[in-house]
Coordinates of C-alpha atoms and ligand atoms in Angstrom, one line a residue:
F22 CA -8.1 -34.7 -11.5
E23 CA -9.7 -37.6 -10.0
L24 CA -11.7 -37.1 -6.7
E25 CA -11.3 -40.1 -4.4
R26 CA -11.3 -38.5 -1.0
L27 CA -12.8 -35.3 -0.1
G28 CA -11.8 -34.2 3.4
V29 CA -13.9 -31.8 5.6
H30 CA -11.1 -30.1 7.7
D31 CA -11.8 -29.7 11.1
S32 CA -11.2 -26.1 11.0
V33 CA -14.7 -25.7 10.0
E34 CA -15.8 -26.2 13.7
A35 CA -15.7 -22.6 14.1
V36 CA -18.7 -22.2 11.9
F37 CA -20.6 -25.6 12.1
P38 CA -19.8 -29.2 13.1
P39 CA -17.6 -30.5 10.6
S40 CA -19.7 -34.0 10.6
E41 CA -22.8 -32.1 9.6
L42 CA -21.3 -31.2 6.3
A43 CA -19.7 -34.8 6.0
D44 CA -22.9 -36.3 6.3
F45 CA -24.7 -34.1 3.8
L46 CA -22.0 -34.9 1.2
A47 CA -22.2 -38.7 2.3
D48 CA -23.8 -39.7 -1.0
L49 CA -21.1 -38.1 -3.3
P50 CA -18.9 -40.5 -5.5
A51 CA -16.0 -40.2 -3.2
T52 CA -15.1 -40.8 0.3
V53 CA -16.1 -37.8 2.5
D54 CA -14.8 -37.8 6.0
V55 CA -13.8 -35.0 8.6
V56 CA -9.9 -34.8 8.5
G57 CA -7.3 -33.3 10.9
D58 CA -3.9 -31.5 9.9
D59 CA -2.4 -35.1 9.8
E60 CA -4.8 -36.4 7.3
I61 CA -4.6 -33.6 4.8
A62 CA -1.9 -35.5 2.7
A63 CA -4.3 -38.4 2.2
C64 CA -7.2 -36.2 0.4
D65 CA -7.5 -34.8 -3.0
A66 CA -9.6 -32.2 -1.9
V67 CA -10.6 -30.5 1.1
V68 CA -13.1 -28.2 2.3
T69 CA -12.0 -25.6 4.9
L70 CA -12.2 -22.6 7.0
E71 CA -8.5 -22.2 7.6
H72 CA -5.5 -22.4 5.3
R73 CA -2.7 -24.9 6.0
E74 CA 0.5 -25.5 4.1
A75 CA -0.3 -29.3 3.6
F76 CA -3.1 -27.9 1.2
L77 CA -0.5 -27.3 -1.6
E78 CA -0.4 -31.1 -2.1
C79 CA -4.1 -31.3 -2.9
D80 CA -5.9 -30.9 -6.0
W81 CA -8.7 -28.7 -4.8
V82 CA -9.4 -26.6 -1.9
H83 CA -12.9 -25.1 -1.0
S84 CA -13.2 -22.2 1.4
I85 CA -16.4 -22.2 3.4
Q86 CA -16.0 -18.2 3.4
A87 CA -16.7 -15.9 0.6
G88 CA -13.5 -13.8 1.6
V89 CA -10.4 -15.8 0.5
D90 CA -7.8 -13.2 1.6
R91 CA -6.2 -15.6 4.1
F92 CA -5.0 -18.0 1.1
P93 CA -1.7 -17.4 -0.6
F94 CA -3.1 -17.4 -4.4
D95 CA 0.6 -17.6 -5.7
E96 CA 1.4 -20.6 -4.0
F97 CA -1.7 -22.2 -5.1
E98 CA -1.0 -21.4 -8.6
A99 CA 2.6 -22.4 -8.6
N100 CA 1.2 -25.8 -7.0
D101 CA -1.6 -26.1 -9.6
V102 CA -4.1 -26.2 -6.7
V103 CA -7.7 -24.9 -7.6
L104 CA -9.2 -22.7 -5.0
T105 CA -12.9 -22.1 -4.9
N106 CA -15.0 -20.0 -2.5
S107 CA -18.4 -19.7 -0.9
T108 CA -19.7 -16.4 -2.6
G109 CA -23.3 -16.2 -3.5
I110 CA -24.6 -17.5 -0.3
H111 CA -24.5 -14.7 2.1
D112 CA -26.9 -12.4 0.7
R113 CA -30.0 -12.8 2.9
T114 CA -28.2 -13.7 6.1
V115 CA -25.8 -10.8 5.9
G116 CA -28.7 -8.7 4.7
E117 CA -30.8 -9.5 7.8
T118 CA -27.8 -8.9 10.2
V119 CA -27.4 -5.3 8.8
A120 CA -31.1 -4.7 9.0
G121 CA -30.8 -5.8 12.7
Y122 CA -27.9 -3.1 13.3
L123 CA -29.9 -0.4 11.7
L124 CA -33.3 -1.3 13.6
S125 CA -31.4 -1.3 16.8
F126 CA -29.7 2.0 16.1
S127 CA -33.1 3.5 14.9
R128 CA -35.3 1.9 17.8
R129 CA -32.5 2.2 20.4
L130 CA -32.7 -1.7 21.0
H131 CA -28.8 -1.8 22.0
D132 CA -29.4 1.1 24.5
L133 CA -32.5 -0.6 26.1
L134 CA -30.7 -4.0 26.3
A135 CA -27.8 -2.6 28.1
N136 CA -30.3 -0.9 30.5
Q137 CA -31.9 -3.9 31.0
R138 CA -28.8 -5.8 32.1
E139 CA -28.6 -3.4 34.9
R140 CA -32.4 -3.6 35.7
R141 CA -32.8 0.2 34.8
W142 CA -36.2 1.4 33.4
E143 CA -35.0 4.5 31.5
R144 CA -36.7 5.4 28.2
P145 CA -34.7 6.9 25.3
A146 CA -34.3 10.8 24.8
W147 CA -37.4 12.2 23.0
D148 CA -35.3 12.7 20.0
D149 CA -33.2 9.6 20.1
G150 CA -35.6 7.2 18.2
F151 CA -36.5 7.4 14.4
T152 CA -37.9 5.1 11.7
L153 CA -36.0 4.0 8.5
P154 CA -38.2 5.0 5.5
G155 CA -36.7 7.7 3.5
K156 CA -33.3 7.2 5.1
T157 CA -30.4 6.6 2.8
A158 CA -28.0 3.6 3.0
C159 CA -24.9 3.8 0.7
V160 CA -23.5 0.3 0.2
V161 CA -20.1 0.0 -0.8
G162 CA -19.6 -3.5 -2.9
T163 CA -22.3 -4.6 -4.9
G164 CA -21.6 -8.2 -5.1
T165 CA -23.8 -11.0 -3.1
L166 CA -23.4 -9.2 0.2
G167 CA -24.2 -5.6 -1.3
R168 CA -27.3 -6.8 -3.1
G169 CA -28.7 -8.9 -0.1
V170 CA -28.2 -5.8 2.0
A171 CA -29.8 -3.6 -0.7
E172 CA -32.7 -5.9 -0.9
T173 CA -33.3 -6.4 2.9
L174 CA -32.9 -2.5 3.4
G175 CA -35.0 -1.5 0.4
G176 CA -37.8 -4.0 1.9
L177 CA -37.6 -1.7 5.2
G178 CA -37.9 1.6 3.1
L179 CA -34.5 2.9 2.8
E180 CA -33.2 4.5 -0.4
V181 CA -30.2 2.5 -1.5
W182 CA -27.2 3.6 -3.1
G183 CA -24.5 1.5 -4.4
V184 CA -20.8 2.3 -4.9
R185 CA -18.8 0.0 -7.4
R186 CA -16.2 0.3 -10.0
S187 CA -18.4 0.7 -13.1
D188 CA -21.6 2.8 -13.5
E189 CA -23.6 -0.1 -14.6
P190 CA -27.1 -0.4 -12.7
V191 CA -27.7 -2.9 -10.3
P192 CA -31.1 -4.6 -9.3
G193 CA -32.0 -3.2 -5.8
F194 CA -30.0 0.0 -5.8
D195 CA -31.7 3.0 -6.3
E196 CA -28.6 4.9 -7.5
I197 CA -25.1 3.9 -8.3
Y198 CA -21.9 5.9 -8.1
T199 CA -18.6 4.7 -9.3
N200 CA -15.6 4.4 -6.9
D201 CA -14.2 7.9 -7.7
W202 CA -17.5 9.3 -6.0
L203 CA -16.9 7.3 -2.7
L204 CA -16.5 10.4 -0.6
E205 CA -19.5 12.3 -2.1
A206 CA -21.8 9.3 -1.8
V207 CA -20.9 8.2 1.8
G208 CA -21.0 12.2 2.7
D209 CA -24.8 12.2 2.0
A210 CA -25.8 9.0 3.6
D211 CA -27.4 8.2 6.8
F212 CA -25.7 4.8 6.8
V213 CA -22.7 3.6 5.1
I214 CA -22.3 -0.1 4.8
V215 CA -19.1 -1.9 3.6
T216 CA -19.5 -5.1 1.6
V217 CA -16.2 -5.2 -0.5
P218 CA -13.6 -8.0 -0.4
L219 CA -10.3 -7.4 1.1
T220 CA -7.7 -6.7 -1.6
D221 CA -4.7 -4.4 -2.1
E222 CA -7.1 -1.8 -3.7
T223 CA -9.7 -1.9 -0.5
H224 CA -7.2 -2.2 2.2
H225 CA -7.8 0.9 4.5
L226 CA -10.5 2.2 2.1
F227 CA -12.1 3.6 4.9
D228 CA -9.3 5.9 6.4
A229 CA -9.8 9.2 8.2
E230 CA -10.7 11.0 5.1
A231 CA -13.7 8.9 4.5
F232 CA -14.8 9.3 8.1
D233 CA -14.5 13.1 7.6
A234 CA -16.6 13.0 4.7
M235 CA -19.3 11.2 6.6
R236 CA -22.0 13.1 8.3
A237 CA -22.1 13.8 12.2
D238 CA -25.4 11.8 12.4
A239 CA -24.3 8.9 10.0
Y240 CA -23.7 5.5 11.3
F241 CA -21.0 3.1 9.8
V242 CA -21.4 -0.5 9.4
N243 CA -18.6 -3.1 8.5
V244 CA -19.5 -6.6 7.6
A245 CA -16.7 -7.2 5.1
R246 CA -13.1 -7.5 6.5
G247 CA -11.4 -5.6 9.2
P248 CA -8.3 -4.4 7.2
V249 CA -10.9 -2.5 4.9
V250 CA -11.0 0.1 7.6
D251 CA -8.3 2.0 9.4
E252 CA -9.4 0.9 12.7
P253 CA -7.5 3.6 14.5
A254 CA -9.2 6.3 12.2
L255 CA -12.5 5.0 12.9
I256 CA -11.9 4.8 16.8
D257 CA -10.9 8.5 16.4
A258 CA -14.0 9.5 14.3
L259 CA -16.4 7.7 17.1
E260 CA -14.6 9.5 20.0
S261 CA -14.7 12.9 18.6
D262 CA -18.2 12.5 17.5
A263 CA -17.6 12.7 14.1
I264 CA -20.0 10.1 13.2
A265 CA -22.8 8.9 15.3
G266 CA -22.0 5.2 15.7
A267 CA -20.9 2.0 14.2
A268 CA -22.0 -1.8 14.0
L269 CA -18.8 -3.9 13.4
D270 CA -18.6 -7.7 12.6
V271 CA -14.9 -7.6 11.5
F272 CA -11.7 -6.1 13.0
E273 CA -8.3 -5.7 12.0
E274 CA -7.6 -8.2 14.6
E275 CA -9.8 -11.2 15.5
P276 CA -10.9 -11.8 18.2
L277 CA -11.1 -8.2 18.9
P278 CA -8.6 -7.4 21.7
E279 CA -10.0 -7.2 25.3
D280 CA -8.4 -3.6 25.6
S281 CA -10.0 -2.2 22.5
P282 CA -12.0 0.9 23.3
L283 CA -14.7 -0.4 20.7
W284 CA -16.0 -2.7 23.2
A285 CA -17.3 -0.2 25.5
M286 CA -18.7 2.8 23.3
D287 CA -22.5 3.1 23.8
E288 CA -23.2 3.8 19.9
V289 CA -20.9 0.8 18.8
I290 CA -22.5 -2.7 18.4
V291 CA -19.6 -5.2 18.3
T292 CA -20.6 -8.7 16.9
P293 CA -17.7 -11.5 16.9
H294 CA -17.5 -12.1 12.7
C295 CA -20.9 -13.9 12.6
A296 CA -22.8 -11.9 10.3
A297 CA -23.4 -14.9 8.0
Y298 CA -24.0 -17.6 10.7
T299 CA -27.0 -19.4 10.5
R300 CA -28.0 -23.3 10.9
D301 CA -28.2 -23.8 7.3
Y302 CA -24.6 -22.5 6.7
F303 CA -23.3 -26.0 6.2
R304 CA -26.2 -27.0 3.8
D305 CA -25.3 -23.7 1.5
V306 CA -21.9 -24.5 1.4
G307 CA -22.7 -28.3 0.8
E308 CA -24.7 -27.4 -2.4
I309 CA -21.7 -25.5 -3.8
V310 CA -19.4 -28.4 -3.0
R311 CA -21.8 -30.8 -4.6
E312 CA -22.4 -28.3 -7.7
N313 CA -18.4 -28.5 -8.4
V314 CA -18.1 -32.4 -7.8
S315 CA -20.6 -32.8 -10.5
R316 CA -18.9 -30.1 -12.8
L317 CA -15.5 -32.3 -12.1
E318 CA -17.2 -35.3 -13.5
T319 CA -18.3 -33.6 -16.8
G320 CA -15.0 -31.5 -17.0
E321 CA -16.6 -28.2 -16.7
E322 CA -14.9 -25.1 -15.3
L323 CA -15.5 -25.1 -11.4
Y324 CA -18.2 -22.7 -10.1
N325 CA -16.7 -19.8 -7.8
R326 CA -13.2 -20.5 -8.7
V327 CA -10.9 -18.2 -7.4
V328 CA -7.3 -19.6 -8.5
Ligands
NAD413 P1 -18.7 -11.3 -4.2 O1 -17.5 -11.7 -5.0 O2 -20.3 -11.7 -4.6 O3 -18.9 -9.5 -4.1 C1 -17.9 -8.6 -4.0 C2 -18.0 -7.5 -4.8 O4 -17.4 -6.5 -4.6 C3 -18.0 -7.8 -6.3 O5 -19.2 -7.0 -7.1 C4 -16.6 -7.0 -6.8 O6 -16.8 -6.5 -8.2 C5 -16.7 -5.8 -5.8 N1 -15.5 -5.2 -5.6 C6 -14.0 -5.8 -5.6 N2 -13.1 -5.0 -5.5 C7 -13.8 -3.8 -5.4 C8 -13.3 -2.4 -5.3 N3 -12.0 -2.1 -5.2 N4 -14.1 -1.3 -5.4 C9 -15.4 -1.8 -5.4 N5 -16.0 -2.6 -5.6 C10 -15.1 -4.0 -5.5 O7 -18.5 -11.4 -2.5 P2 -19.5 -11.4 -1.4 O8 -20.0 -12.9 -1.2 O9 -20.3 -10.2 -1.4 O10 -18.7 -11.2 -0.1 C11 -17.8 -9.7 -0.3 C12 -16.9 -10.0 1.2 O11 -17.6 -9.7 2.1 C13 -16.0 -11.1 1.3 O12 -14.8 -11.1 0.3 C14 -15.6 -11.3 2.6 O13 -14.6 -10.7 3.0 C15 -16.9 -10.6 3.4 N6 -17.7 -11.3 3.9 C16 -18.0 -11.3 5.4 C17 -18.8 -12.1 6.1 C18 -19.3 -11.9 7.6 O14 -19.4 -12.9 8.2 N7 -19.0 -10.7 8.1 C19 -19.6 -13.0 5.4 C20 -19.4 -13.3 4.0 C21 -18.5 -12.4 3.4

């Protein structure tokens, strides 16, 4: 298809100013501008955060997120709309966020910050703090996020295990388990970190059985998607001290409802789905779009094509 007009849909505003990306792409051989819902029909392609019915009239939709579970694949296929995503850019960002969660738990920073808010000079209990070298992290999903997490945590001295569908080794992981061994792998780890996409297969992958399998002194981290976790089962595990705590960036319902018990738990860190946020996010997405526009010109298969 011919690319004459590429719209940056204003839903990306939740992640970065749409005009930053439009400016970054201004030298493309097409008109690039920020578009609202009523201008979608005039675009051949859109870069977007959210889905809109009107996208089915376009030729190409690019998701600024890696996770594309919000897009109806069947309808895209039926309408000959190509869908590409932003996998491949969230390795270091999410890796460092996860490292931050772990350091917070090990050095008690979340606790100390809560005390500071109340002007309370209170040291952690003598046996609360620990260091990370020699601790084990089990990373479920060994794609971009998983590898970034493995590399960052490896740098902090943790031993890192990966859980994936095949038993092929992956750089940065000390040990690989296949999915069949999920419960054994999570059962031995100090930290369990979820980095799989949300699919029919991974929906509620972490349920009561998985939390039962975890050690009582282990921490759980979800930077993938909320519905990969059975949230009531996680809340039960936290309330009954079956696990030590959790750092959660994603939830079954977002924003996390005000009455969720997760907000107020001492050993739970809640972040608002921002594990990959940096000031460079729009540039990283822009490079993928640029690459794909040049592939369109040469007739090559688009990079990160999902549908
Ligand atoms: P990716 O495609 O690079 O990696 C996904 C990996 O998961 C692949 O290796 C794939 O083989 C594996 N996988 C898929 N189904 C599996 C299964 N059933 N069992 C085991 N492994 C399975 O994608 P990515 O960039 O690493 O992102 C992964 C997911 O993380 C995204 O789909 C998105 O939902 C989420 N994400 C969240 C944030 C955030 O801000 N919290 C940021 C980026 C991505």
